[in-house]
Tab-separated table of C-alpha atoms and ligand atoms in Angstrom:
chain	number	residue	atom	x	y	z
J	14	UNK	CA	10.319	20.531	17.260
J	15	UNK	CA	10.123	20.682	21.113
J	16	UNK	CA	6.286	21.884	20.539
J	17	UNK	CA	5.769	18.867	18.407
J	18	UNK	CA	7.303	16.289	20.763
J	19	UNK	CA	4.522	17.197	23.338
J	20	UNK	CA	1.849	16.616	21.174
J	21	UNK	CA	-0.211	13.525	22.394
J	22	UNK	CA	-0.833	11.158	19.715
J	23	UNK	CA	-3.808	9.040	20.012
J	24	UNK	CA	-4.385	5.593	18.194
J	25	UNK	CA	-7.450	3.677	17.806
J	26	UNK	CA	-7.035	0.112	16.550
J	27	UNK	CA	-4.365	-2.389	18.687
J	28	UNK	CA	-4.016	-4.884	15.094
J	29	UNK	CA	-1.057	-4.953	13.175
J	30	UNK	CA	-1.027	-1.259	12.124
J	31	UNK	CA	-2.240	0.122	15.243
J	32	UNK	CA	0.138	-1.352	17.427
J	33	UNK	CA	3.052	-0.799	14.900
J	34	UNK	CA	1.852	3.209	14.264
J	35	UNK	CA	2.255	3.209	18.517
J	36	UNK	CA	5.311	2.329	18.799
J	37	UNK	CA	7.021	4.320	16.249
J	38	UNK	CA	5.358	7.870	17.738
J	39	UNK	CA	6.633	6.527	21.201
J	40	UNK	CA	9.805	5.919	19.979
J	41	UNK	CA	9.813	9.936	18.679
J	42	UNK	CA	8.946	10.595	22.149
J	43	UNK	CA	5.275	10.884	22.032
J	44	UNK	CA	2.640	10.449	25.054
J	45	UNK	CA	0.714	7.612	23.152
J	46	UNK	CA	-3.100	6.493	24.026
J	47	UNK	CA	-4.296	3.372	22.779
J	48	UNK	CA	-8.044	2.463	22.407
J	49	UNK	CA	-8.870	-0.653	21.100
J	50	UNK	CA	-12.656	-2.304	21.728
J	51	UNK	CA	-11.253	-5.883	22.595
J	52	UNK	CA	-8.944	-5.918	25.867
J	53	UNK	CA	-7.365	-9.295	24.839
J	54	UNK	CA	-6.412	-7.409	21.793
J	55	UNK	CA	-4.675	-4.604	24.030
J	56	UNK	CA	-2.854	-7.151	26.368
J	57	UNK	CA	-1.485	-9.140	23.043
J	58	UNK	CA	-0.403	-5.929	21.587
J	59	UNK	CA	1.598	-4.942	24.601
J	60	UNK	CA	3.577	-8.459	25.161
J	61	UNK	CA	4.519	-8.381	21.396
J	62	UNK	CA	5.598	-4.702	21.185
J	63	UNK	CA	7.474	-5.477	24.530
J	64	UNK	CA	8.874	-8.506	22.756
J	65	UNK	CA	9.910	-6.433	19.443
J	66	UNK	CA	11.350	-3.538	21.349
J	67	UNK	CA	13.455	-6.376	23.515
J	68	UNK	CA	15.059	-7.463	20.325
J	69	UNK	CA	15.879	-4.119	19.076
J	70	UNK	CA	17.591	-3.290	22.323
J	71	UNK	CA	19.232	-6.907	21.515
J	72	UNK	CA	20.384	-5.742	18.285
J	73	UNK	CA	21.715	-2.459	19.620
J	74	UNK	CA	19.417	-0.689	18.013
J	75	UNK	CA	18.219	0.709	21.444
J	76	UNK	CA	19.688	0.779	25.270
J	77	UNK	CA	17.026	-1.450	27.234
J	78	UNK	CA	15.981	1.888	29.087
J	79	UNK	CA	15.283	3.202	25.928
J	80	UNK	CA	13.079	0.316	25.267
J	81	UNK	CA	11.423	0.491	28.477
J	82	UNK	CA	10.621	4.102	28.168
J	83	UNK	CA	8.881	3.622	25.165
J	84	UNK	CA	6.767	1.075	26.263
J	85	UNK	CA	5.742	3.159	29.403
J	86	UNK	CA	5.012	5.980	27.047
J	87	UNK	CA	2.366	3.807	25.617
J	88	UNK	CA	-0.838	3.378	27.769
J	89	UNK	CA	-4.426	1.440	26.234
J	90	UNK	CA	-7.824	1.444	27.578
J	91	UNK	CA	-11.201	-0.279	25.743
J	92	UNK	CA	-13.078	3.325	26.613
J	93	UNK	CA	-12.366	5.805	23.924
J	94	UNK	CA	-12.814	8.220	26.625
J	95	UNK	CA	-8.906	8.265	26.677
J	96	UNK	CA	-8.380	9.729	23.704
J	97	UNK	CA	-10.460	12.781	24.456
J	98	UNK	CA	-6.687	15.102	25.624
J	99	UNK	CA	-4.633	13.688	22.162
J	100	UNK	CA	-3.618	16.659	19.809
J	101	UNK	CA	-3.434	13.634	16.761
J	102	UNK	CA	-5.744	10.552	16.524
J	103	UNK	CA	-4.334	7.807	13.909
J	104	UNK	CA	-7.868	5.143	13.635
J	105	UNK	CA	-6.988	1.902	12.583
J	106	UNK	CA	-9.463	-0.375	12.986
J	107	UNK	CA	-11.248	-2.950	10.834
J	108	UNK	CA	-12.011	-1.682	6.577
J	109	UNK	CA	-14.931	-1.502	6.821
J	110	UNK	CA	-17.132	2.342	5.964
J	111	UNK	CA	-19.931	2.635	8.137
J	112	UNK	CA	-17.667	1.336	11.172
J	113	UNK	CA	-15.214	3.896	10.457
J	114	UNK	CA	-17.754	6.622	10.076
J	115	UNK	CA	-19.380	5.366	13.048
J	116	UNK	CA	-16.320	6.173	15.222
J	117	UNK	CA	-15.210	9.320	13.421
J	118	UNK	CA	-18.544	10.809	14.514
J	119	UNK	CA	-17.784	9.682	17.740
J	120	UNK	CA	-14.915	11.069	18.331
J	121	UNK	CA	-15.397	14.343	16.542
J	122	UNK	CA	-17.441	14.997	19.985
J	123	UNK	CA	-15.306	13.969	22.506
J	124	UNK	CA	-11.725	15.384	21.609
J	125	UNK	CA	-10.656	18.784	21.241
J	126	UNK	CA	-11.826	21.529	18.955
J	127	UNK	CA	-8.025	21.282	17.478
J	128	UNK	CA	-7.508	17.547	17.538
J	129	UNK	CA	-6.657	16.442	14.542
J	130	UNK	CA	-8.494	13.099	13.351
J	131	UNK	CA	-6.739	10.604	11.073
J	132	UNK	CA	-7.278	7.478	9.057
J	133	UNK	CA	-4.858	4.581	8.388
J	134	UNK	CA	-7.339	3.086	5.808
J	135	UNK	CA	-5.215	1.602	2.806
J	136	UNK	CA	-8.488	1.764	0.496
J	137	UNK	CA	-11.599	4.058	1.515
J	138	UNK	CA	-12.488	7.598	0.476
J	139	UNK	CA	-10.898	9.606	3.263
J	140	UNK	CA	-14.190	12.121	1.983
J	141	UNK	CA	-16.438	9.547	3.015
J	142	UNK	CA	-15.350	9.102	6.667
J	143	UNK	CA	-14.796	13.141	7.050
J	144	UNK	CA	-18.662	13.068	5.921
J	145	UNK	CA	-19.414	11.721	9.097
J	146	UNK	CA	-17.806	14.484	11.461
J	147	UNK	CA	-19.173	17.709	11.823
J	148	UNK	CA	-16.244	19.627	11.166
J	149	UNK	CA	-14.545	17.266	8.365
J	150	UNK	CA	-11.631	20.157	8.069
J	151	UNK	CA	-9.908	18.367	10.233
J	152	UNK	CA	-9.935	14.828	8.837
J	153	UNK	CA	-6.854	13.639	6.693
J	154	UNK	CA	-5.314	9.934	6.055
J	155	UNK	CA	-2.028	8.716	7.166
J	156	UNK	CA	-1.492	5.727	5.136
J	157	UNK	CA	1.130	3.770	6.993
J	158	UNK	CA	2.834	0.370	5.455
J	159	UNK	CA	3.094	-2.956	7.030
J	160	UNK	CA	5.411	-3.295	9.388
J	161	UNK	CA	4.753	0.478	10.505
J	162	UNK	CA	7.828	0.572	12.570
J	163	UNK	CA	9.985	-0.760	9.298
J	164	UNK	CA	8.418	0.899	6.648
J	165	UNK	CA	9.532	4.451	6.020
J	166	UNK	CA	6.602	5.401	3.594
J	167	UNK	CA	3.477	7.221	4.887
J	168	UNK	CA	1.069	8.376	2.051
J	169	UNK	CA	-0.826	11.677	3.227
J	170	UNK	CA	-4.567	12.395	2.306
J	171	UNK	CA	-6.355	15.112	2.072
J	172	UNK	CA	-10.207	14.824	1.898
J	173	UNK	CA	-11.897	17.177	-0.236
J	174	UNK	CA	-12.706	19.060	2.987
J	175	UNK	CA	-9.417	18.976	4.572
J	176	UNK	CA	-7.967	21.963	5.759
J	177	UNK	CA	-4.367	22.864	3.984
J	178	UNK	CA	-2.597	23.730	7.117
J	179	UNK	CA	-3.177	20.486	8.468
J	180	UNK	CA	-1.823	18.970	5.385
J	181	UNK	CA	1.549	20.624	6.175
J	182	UNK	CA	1.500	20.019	9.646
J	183	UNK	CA	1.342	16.029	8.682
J	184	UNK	CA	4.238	16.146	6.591
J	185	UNK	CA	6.017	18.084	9.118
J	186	UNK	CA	4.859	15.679	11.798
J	187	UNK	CA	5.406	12.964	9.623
J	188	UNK	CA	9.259	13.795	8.746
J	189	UNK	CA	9.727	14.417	12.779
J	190	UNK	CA	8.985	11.191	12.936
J	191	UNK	CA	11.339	10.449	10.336
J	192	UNK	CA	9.075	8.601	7.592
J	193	UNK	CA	9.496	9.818	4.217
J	194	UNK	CA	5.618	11.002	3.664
J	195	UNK	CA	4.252	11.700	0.125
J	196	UNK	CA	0.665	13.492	-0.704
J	197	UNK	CA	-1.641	11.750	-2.328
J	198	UNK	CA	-5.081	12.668	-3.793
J	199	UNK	CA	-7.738	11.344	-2.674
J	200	UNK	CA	-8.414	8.764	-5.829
J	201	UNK	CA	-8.993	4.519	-4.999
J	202	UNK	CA	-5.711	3.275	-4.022
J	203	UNK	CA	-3.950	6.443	-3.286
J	204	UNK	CA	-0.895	5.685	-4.948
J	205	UNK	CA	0.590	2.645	-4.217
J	206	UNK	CA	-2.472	0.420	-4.164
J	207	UNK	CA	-3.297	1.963	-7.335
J	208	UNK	CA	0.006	1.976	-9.378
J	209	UNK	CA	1.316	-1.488	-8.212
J	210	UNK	CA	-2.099	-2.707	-9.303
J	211	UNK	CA	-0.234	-4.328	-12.408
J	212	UNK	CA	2.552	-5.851	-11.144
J	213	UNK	CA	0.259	-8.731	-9.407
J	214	UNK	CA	-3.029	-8.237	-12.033
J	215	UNK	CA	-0.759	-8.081	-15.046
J	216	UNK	CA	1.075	-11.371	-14.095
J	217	UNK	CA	-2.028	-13.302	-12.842
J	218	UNK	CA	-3.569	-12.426	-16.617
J	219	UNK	CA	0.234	-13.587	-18.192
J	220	UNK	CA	-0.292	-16.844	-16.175
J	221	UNK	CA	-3.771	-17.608	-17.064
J	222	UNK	CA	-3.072	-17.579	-20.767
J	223	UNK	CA	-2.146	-20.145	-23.200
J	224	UNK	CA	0.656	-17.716	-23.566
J	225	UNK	CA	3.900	-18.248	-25.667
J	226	UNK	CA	6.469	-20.565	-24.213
J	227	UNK	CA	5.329	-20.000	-20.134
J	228	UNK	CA	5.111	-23.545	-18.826
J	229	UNK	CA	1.547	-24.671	-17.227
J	230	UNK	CA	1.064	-24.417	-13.604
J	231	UNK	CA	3.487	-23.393	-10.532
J	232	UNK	CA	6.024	-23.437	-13.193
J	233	UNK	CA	4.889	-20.851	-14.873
J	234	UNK	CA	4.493	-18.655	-11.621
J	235	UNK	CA	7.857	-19.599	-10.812
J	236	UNK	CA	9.308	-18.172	-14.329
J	237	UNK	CA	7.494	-14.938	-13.738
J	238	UNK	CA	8.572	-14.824	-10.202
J	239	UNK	CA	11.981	-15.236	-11.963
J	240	UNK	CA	11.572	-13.161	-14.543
J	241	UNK	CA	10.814	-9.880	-12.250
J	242	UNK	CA	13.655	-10.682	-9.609
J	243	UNK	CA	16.203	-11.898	-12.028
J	244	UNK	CA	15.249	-9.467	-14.924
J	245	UNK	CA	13.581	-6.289	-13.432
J	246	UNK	CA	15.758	-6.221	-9.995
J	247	UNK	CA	12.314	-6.889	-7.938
J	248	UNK	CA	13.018	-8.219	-4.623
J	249	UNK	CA	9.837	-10.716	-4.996
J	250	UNK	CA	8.307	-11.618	-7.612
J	251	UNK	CA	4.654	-11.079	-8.423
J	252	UNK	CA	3.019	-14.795	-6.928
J	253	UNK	CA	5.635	-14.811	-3.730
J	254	UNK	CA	4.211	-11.501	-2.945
J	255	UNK	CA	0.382	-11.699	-3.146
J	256	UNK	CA	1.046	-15.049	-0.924
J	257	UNK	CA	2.968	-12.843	1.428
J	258	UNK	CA	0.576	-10.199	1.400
J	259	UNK	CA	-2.442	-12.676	1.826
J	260	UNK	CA	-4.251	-13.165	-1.041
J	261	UNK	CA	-7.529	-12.186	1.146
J	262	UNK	CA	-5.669	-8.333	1.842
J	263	UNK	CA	-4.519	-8.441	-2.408
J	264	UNK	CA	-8.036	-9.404	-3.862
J	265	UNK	CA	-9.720	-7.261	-1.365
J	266	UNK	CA	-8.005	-4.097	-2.237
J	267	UNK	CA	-8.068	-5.008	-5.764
J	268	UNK	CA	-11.699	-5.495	-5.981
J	269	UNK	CA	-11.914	-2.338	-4.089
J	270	UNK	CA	-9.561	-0.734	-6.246
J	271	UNK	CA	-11.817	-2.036	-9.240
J	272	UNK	CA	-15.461	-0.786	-7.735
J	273	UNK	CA	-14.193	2.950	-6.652
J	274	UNK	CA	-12.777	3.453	-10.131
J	275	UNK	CA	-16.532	2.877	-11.517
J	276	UNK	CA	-15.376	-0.402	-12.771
J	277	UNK	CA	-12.521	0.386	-14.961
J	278	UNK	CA	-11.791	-2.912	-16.697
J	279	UNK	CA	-7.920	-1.818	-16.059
J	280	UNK	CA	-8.449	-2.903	-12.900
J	281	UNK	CA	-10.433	-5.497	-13.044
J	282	UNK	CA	-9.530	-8.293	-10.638
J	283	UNK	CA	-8.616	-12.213	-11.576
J	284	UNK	CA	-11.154	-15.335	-11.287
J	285	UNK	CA	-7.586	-17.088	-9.993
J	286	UNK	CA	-7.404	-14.766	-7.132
J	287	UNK	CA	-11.290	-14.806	-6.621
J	288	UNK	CA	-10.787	-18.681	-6.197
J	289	UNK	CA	-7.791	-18.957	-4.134
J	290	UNK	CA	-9.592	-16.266	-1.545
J	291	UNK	CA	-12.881	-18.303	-1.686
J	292	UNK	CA	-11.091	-21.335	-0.538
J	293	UNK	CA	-8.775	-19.709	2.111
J	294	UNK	CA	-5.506	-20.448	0.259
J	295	UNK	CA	-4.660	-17.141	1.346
J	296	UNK	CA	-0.635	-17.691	0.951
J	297	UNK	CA	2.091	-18.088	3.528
J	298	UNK	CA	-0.294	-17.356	6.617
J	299	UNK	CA	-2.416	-20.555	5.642
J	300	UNK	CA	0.227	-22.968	4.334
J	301	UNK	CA	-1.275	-22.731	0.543
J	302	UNK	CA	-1.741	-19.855	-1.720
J	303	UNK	CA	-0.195	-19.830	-5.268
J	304	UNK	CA	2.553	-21.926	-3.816
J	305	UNK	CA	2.355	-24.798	-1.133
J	306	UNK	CA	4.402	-24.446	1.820
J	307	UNK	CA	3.698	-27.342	3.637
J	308	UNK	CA	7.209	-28.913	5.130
J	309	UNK	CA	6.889	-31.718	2.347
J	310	UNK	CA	5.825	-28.947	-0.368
J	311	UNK	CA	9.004	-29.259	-3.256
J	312	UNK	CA	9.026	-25.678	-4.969
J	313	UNK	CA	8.451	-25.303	-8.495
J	314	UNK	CA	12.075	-24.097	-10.787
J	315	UNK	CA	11.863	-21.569	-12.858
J	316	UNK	CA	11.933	-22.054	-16.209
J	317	UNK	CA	15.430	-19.373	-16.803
J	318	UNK	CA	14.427	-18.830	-20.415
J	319	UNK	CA	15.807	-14.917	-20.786
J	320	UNK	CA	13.905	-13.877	-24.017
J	321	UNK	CA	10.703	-15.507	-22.123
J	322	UNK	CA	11.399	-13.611	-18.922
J	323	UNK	CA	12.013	-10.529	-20.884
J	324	UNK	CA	9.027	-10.184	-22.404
J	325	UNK	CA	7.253	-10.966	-19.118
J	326	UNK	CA	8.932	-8.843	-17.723
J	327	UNK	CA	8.958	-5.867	-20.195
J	328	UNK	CA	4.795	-6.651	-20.539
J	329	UNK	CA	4.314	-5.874	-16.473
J	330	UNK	CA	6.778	-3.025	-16.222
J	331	UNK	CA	5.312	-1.137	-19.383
J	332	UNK	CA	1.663	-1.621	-17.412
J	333	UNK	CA	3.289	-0.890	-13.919
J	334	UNK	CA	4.941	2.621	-15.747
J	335	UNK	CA	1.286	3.389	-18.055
J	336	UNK	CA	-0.372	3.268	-14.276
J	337	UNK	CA	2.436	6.030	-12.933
J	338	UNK	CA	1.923	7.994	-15.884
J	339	UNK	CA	-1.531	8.078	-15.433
J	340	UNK	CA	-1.533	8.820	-11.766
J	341	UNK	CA	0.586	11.834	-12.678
J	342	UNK	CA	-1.616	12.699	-15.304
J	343	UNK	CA	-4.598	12.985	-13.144
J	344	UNK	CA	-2.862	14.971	-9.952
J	345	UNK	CA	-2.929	12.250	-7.845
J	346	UNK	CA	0.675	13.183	-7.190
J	347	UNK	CA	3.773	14.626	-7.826
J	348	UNK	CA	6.325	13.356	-10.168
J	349	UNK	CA	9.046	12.875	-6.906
J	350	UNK	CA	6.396	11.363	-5.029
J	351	UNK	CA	5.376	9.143	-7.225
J	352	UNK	CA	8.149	7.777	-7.534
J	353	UNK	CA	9.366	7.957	-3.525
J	354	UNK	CA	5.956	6.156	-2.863
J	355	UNK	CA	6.764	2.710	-5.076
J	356	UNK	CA	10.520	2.920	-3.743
J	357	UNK	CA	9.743	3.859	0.059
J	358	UNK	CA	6.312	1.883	0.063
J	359	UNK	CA	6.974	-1.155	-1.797
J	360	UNK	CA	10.590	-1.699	-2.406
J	361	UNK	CA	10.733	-0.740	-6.321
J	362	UNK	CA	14.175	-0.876	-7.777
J	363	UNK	CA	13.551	2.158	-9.043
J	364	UNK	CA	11.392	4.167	-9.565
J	365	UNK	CA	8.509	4.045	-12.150
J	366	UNK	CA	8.606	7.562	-14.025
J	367	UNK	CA	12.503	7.687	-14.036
J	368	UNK	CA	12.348	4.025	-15.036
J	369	UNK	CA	10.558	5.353	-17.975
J	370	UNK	CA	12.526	7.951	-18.501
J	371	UNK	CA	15.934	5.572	-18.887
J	372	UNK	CA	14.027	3.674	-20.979
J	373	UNK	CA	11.858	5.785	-23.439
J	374	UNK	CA	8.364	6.716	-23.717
J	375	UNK	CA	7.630	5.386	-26.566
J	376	UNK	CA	9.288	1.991	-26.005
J	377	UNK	CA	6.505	1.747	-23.236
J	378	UNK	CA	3.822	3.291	-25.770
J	379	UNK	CA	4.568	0.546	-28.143
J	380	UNK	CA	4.577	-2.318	-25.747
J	381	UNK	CA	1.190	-1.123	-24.612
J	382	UNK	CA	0.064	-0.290	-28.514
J	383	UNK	CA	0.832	-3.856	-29.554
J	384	UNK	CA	-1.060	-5.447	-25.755
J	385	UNK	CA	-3.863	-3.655	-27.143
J	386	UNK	CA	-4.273	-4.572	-30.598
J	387	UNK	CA	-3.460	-8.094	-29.892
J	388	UNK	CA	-5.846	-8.362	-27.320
J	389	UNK	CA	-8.787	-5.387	-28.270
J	390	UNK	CA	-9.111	-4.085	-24.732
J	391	UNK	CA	-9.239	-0.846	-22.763
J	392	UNK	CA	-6.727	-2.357	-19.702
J	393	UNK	CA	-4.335	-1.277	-22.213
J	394	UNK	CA	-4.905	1.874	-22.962
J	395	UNK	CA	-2.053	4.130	-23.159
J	396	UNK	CA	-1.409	6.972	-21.381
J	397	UNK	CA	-2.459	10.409	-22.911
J	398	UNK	CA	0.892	11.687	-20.896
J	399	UNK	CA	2.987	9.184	-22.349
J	400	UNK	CA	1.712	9.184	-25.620
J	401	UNK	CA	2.382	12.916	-25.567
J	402	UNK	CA	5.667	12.360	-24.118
J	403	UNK	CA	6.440	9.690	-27.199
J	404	UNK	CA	5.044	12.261	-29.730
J	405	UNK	CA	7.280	15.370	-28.705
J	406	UNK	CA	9.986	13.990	-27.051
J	407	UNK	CA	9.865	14.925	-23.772
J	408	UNK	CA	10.397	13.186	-20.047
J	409	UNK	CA	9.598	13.247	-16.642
J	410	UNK	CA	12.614	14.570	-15.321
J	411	UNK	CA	14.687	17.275	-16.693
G	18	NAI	P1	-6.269	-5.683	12.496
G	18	NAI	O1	-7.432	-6.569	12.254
G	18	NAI	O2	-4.937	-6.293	12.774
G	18	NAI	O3	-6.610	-4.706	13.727
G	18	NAI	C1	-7.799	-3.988	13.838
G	18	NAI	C2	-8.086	-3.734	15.303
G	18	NAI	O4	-9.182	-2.807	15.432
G	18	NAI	C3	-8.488	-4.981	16.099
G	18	NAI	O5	-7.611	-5.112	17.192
G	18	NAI	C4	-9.932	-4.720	16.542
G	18	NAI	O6	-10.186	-5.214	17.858
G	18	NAI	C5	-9.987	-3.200	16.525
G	18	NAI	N1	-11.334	-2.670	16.290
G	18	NAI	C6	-12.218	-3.052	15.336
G	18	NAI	N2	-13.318	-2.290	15.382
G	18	NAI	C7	-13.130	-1.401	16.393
G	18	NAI	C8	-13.899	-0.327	16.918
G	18	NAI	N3	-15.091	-0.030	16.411
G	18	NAI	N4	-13.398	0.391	17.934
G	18	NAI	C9	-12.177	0.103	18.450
G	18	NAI	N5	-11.402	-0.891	17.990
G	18	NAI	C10	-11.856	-1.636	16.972
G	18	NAI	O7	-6.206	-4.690	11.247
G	18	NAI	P2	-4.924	-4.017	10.554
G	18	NAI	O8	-4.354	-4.962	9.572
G	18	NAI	O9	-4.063	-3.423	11.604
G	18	NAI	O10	-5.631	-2.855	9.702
G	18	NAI	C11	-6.170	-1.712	10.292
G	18	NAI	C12	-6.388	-0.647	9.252
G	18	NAI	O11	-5.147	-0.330	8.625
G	18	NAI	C13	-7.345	-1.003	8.134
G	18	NAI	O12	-8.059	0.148	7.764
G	18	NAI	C14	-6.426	-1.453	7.017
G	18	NAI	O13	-6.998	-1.284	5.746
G	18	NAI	C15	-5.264	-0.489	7.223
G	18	NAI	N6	-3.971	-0.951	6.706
G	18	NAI	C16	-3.569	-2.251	6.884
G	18	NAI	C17	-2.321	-2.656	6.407
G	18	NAI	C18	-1.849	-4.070	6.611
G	18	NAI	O14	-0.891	-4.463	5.924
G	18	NAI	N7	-2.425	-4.829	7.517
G	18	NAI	C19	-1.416	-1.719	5.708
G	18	NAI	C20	-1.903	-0.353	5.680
G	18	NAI	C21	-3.144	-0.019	6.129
């Protein structure tokens, strides 16, 4: 590993991911290059990192020379010029395609023939931006979560043009820098964007129905938010999430999510989200999102019913597992990492397939049969894999 502790890691992108995605390959040791296009963004970036390492040096977590050598490791310029001696180049900078593509082509001319050029994006084909270099062999995504520092998950993507050896070197890279890194296909979503599609679409649709027992309004957020923490072992529910998240980030990527997928009414997103994100009630970050949290807001009780919560919560598990299945079912990854992905990424209690597997396929096939005779639609739509799995009595695991 003393080879791979030289390499010079380049990022692109100061924001919340760039900045985080700095510090933890400075903290493996790296030489770490920052180019970000707005300097006030660069000189923010530095006090808060300086402030964040400070507190884990605080906690113990780190001697204060520690600390300090990490944040000398780390140097930022608004020319990408600086990038052009990094062995690794992690871009993330705004979602947007064309932008991306733009500075992918860039950079495919100023770096080294063996640089290898990565993508944080969370919902773009990593195909598309490789399009735009000349030699897309060497493109692949490194999906980090949010806070990259915290989060141990990093979903790796090859593009259709990637070159396997590079995939291996990633993982490799990747567990050097001790994340716990999954591969993903490259499909909309990836895996976690795609499979925990139902645990916030599922619960939106529960809450906008004239649906058995749920009380109207907050309320009935509150009971589902109850129902998945108290009943399924979530650590948030479904509505304290999204208003974490920011419901501009959720109904983005689910819209996304929605479009790649060729319009797949399994994904399709919720008029309740469209709304809240058209009037900025983006969640926590605004003061108002599903919930209030202005100082004089009074939060909504749940309504502790436990055959109502149980069926909630049995409805968005059986869609959160059909989602897994089917993202096994179509290679976007392997069983293990699958599962590793909703645990490491998003804090699952468990994971989905073994989930499944304590439970029984065709429990799950026959919560999703009845969903879609009562309601007549395609969102749910079984899984050929776990229909098969009901059939002949077979599981994920051995
Ligand atoms: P951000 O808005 O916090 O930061 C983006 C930064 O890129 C800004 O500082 C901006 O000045 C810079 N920038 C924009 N265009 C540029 C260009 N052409 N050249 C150089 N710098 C440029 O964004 P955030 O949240 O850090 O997201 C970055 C990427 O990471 C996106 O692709 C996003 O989808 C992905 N992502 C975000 C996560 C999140 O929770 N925020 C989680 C995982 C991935």
């Amino acid at each position: 590993m003393e080879e791979t502790a030289k390499l010079i890691i380049g990022v692109i992108g100061a924001g919340t991911m760039g900045s985080g995605i700095a510090q933890v390959a400075a903290t493996v040791g790296h030489e770490v290059l920052i180019f970000d296009s707005n300097s006030a963004v660069l000189a923010r970036a530095s006090d808060e990192r300086k402030k964040s390492l400070l507190k884990l040096a605080e906690k113990g977590k780190l001697t204060p020379e520690e600390a300090n050598a990490i944040q000398n490791r780390i140097l930022s310029s608004e020319s990408m010029k600086i990038l052009s001696t990094c062995d690794l180049i992690i871009e993330a900078i705004v979602e947007n395609a064309e932008i991306k593509q733009k500075v992918f082509s860039d950079l495919d001319s100023l770096v080294k023939n063996n640089c290898i050029l990565a993508s944080n994006t969370s919902s773009l084909s990593i195909t598309s931006i490789a399009a735009a270099c000349k030699n897309p062999s060497r493109v692949i995504g490194l999906h980090f979560f949010n806070p990259a520092p915290l989060m141990p998950l990093v979903e790796i993507v090859p593009g259709l043009a990637t070159d396997p050896t590079i995939v291996k070197k990633s993982v490799e890279l990747m567990t050097h820098w001790k994340k716990s890194p999954v591969v993903a296909k490259d499909t909309p979503g990836f895996i976690v964007n795609r499979v925990a599609r139902p645990f916030y679409g599922e619960a939106i649709r529960i809450f906008e129905e004239q649906w058995n027992g749920l009380p109207a309004g907050e309320k009935g957020m509150a009971t589902i938010d109850w129902a998945m923490k108290e009943i399924g072992g979530f650590r948030m529910g479904p509505f304290e999430l999204m208003d974490l998240i920011g419901n501009d980030i959720n109904y983005t990527v689910t819209e996304t999510v929605w479009k790649q997928f060729f319009y797949d009414p399994r994904y399709k997103p919720s008029l309740t989200q469209k709304r809240l994100f058209e009037s900025g009630r983006f969640g926590k970050k605004t003061g108002r999102g599903y919930y209030d949290y202005s100082p004089s807001a009074i939060l909504p009780e749940a309504e502790k019913n436990s055959e109502l919560g149980l069926k909630i919560f049995m409805r968005i598990l059986a869609m959160l597992i059909n989602e897994a299945a089917d993202a096994l079912y179509y290679n976007v990854a392997t069983c293990g990492d699958i599962d590793m992905a909703m645990t490491k990424g998003v804090n699952y209690p468990k994971g989905l397939l073994k989930w499944c597997d304590e439970l029984g396929a065709d429990i799950i096939v026959k919560e999703l049969t009845g969903l879609r005779s009562t309601y007549s639609e395609e969102r749910y739509r079984p899984s050929v894999l776990l229909q098969q799995m009901a059939k002949e009595n077979f599981k994920f695991y051995n």
